Protein backbone atom coordinates (compact mmCIF):
# COMPACT_ATOMS: atom_id res chain seq x y z
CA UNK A 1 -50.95 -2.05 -31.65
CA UNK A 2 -53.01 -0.99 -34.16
CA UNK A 3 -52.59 2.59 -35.33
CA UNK A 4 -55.19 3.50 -38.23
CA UNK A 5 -57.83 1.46 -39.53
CA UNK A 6 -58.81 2.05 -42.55
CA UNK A 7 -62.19 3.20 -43.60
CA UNK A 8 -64.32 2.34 -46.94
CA UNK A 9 -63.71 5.57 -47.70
CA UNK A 10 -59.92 5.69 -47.36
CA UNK A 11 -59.77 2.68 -49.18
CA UNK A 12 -61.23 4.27 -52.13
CA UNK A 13 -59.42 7.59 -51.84
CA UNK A 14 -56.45 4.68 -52.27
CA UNK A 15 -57.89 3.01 -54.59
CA UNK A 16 -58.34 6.54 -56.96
CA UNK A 17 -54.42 6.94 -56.46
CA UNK A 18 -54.69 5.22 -59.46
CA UNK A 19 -55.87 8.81 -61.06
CA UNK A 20 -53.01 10.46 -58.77
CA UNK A 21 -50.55 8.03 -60.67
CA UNK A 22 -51.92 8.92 -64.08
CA UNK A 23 -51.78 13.13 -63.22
CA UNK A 24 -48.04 11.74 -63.22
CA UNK A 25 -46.63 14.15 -60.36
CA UNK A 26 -43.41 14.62 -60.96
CA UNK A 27 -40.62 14.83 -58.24
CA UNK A 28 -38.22 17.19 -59.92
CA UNK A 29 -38.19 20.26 -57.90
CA UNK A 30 -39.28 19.01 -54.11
CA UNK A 31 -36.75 19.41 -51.63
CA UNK A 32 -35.93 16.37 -50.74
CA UNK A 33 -34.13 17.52 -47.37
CA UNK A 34 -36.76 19.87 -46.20
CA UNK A 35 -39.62 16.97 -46.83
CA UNK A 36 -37.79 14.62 -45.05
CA UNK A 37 -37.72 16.91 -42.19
CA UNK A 38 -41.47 17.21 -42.39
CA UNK A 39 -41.79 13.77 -42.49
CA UNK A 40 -39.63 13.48 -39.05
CA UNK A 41 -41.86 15.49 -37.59
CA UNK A 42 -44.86 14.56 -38.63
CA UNK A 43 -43.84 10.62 -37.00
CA UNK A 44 -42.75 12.17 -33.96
CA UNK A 45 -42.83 9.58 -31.81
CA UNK A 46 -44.47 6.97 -33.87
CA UNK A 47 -42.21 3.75 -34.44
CA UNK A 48 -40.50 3.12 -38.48
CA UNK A 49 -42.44 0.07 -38.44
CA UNK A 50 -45.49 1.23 -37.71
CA UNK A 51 -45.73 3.74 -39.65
CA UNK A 52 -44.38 1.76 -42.31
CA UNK A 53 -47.03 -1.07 -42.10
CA UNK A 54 -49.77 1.49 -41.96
CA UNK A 55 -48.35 2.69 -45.34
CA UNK A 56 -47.73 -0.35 -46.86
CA UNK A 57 -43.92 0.09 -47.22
CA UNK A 58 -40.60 -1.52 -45.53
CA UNK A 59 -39.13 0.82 -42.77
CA UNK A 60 -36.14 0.99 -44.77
CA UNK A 61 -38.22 3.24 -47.34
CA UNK A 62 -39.76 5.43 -44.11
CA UNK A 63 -35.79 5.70 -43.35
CA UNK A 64 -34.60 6.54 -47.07
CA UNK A 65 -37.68 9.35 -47.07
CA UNK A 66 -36.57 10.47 -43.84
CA UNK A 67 -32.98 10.90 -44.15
CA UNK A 68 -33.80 12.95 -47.68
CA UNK A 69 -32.70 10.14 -50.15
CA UNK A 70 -35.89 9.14 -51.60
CA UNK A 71 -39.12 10.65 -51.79
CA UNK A 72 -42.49 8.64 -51.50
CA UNK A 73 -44.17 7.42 -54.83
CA UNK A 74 -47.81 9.05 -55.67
CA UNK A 75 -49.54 6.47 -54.01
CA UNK A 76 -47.38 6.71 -50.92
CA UNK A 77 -47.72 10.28 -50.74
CA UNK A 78 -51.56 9.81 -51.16
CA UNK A 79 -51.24 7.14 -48.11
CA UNK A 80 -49.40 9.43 -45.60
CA UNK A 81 -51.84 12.20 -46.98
CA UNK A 82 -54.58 10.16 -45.22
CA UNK A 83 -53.24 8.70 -42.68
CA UNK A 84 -51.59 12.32 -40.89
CA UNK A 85 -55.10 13.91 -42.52
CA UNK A 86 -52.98 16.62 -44.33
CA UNK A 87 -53.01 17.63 -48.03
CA UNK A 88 -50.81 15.63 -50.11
CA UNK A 89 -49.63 19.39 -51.58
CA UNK A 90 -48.79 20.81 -48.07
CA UNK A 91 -46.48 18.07 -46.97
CA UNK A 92 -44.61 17.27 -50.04
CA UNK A 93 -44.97 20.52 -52.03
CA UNK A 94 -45.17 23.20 -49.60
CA UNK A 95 -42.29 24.04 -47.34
């Protein structure tokens, strides 16, 4: 099952998380709890390992972001970003 294809485009807005690494973002601050729960919802009914191929991670990272131990690296942020079409601010910054 194949849930997102990639475009040219998306592969370059991936390709300029490159930039998003070098703004350096930094994690202090979010709330880790209240992102994870975001990121719950915004699965919904989606399977871990779905979602986690489509991002390019193992679904034991989609479970450490959702259970509020970890939170997604730039370029992982940038990734759910385009694949849930939402800014990267108002899922990971905005509560």
């Amino acid at each position: 099952m194949v849930l997102y294809n990639y475009t040219e485009r998306d592969k370059e807005k991936i390709e300029t998380s490159k930039v998003v690494k070098q703004m350096n973002i930094v994690n202090t601050g979010i709330d880790k709890e209240k992102v994870a729960k975001k990121l719950r919802e915004l699965r919904g009914n989606i399977p871990r390992k779905s979602l986690a191929n489509v991002l390019g991670v193992g679904t034991t990272a989609i479970g450490n972001y959702e259970d509020g131990k970890r939170i997604p690296v730039d370029d992982v942020k940038l990734r759910y970003s385009l694949f849930f079409n939402i800014p990267v601010d108002e899922i990971f910054f905005r509560y």
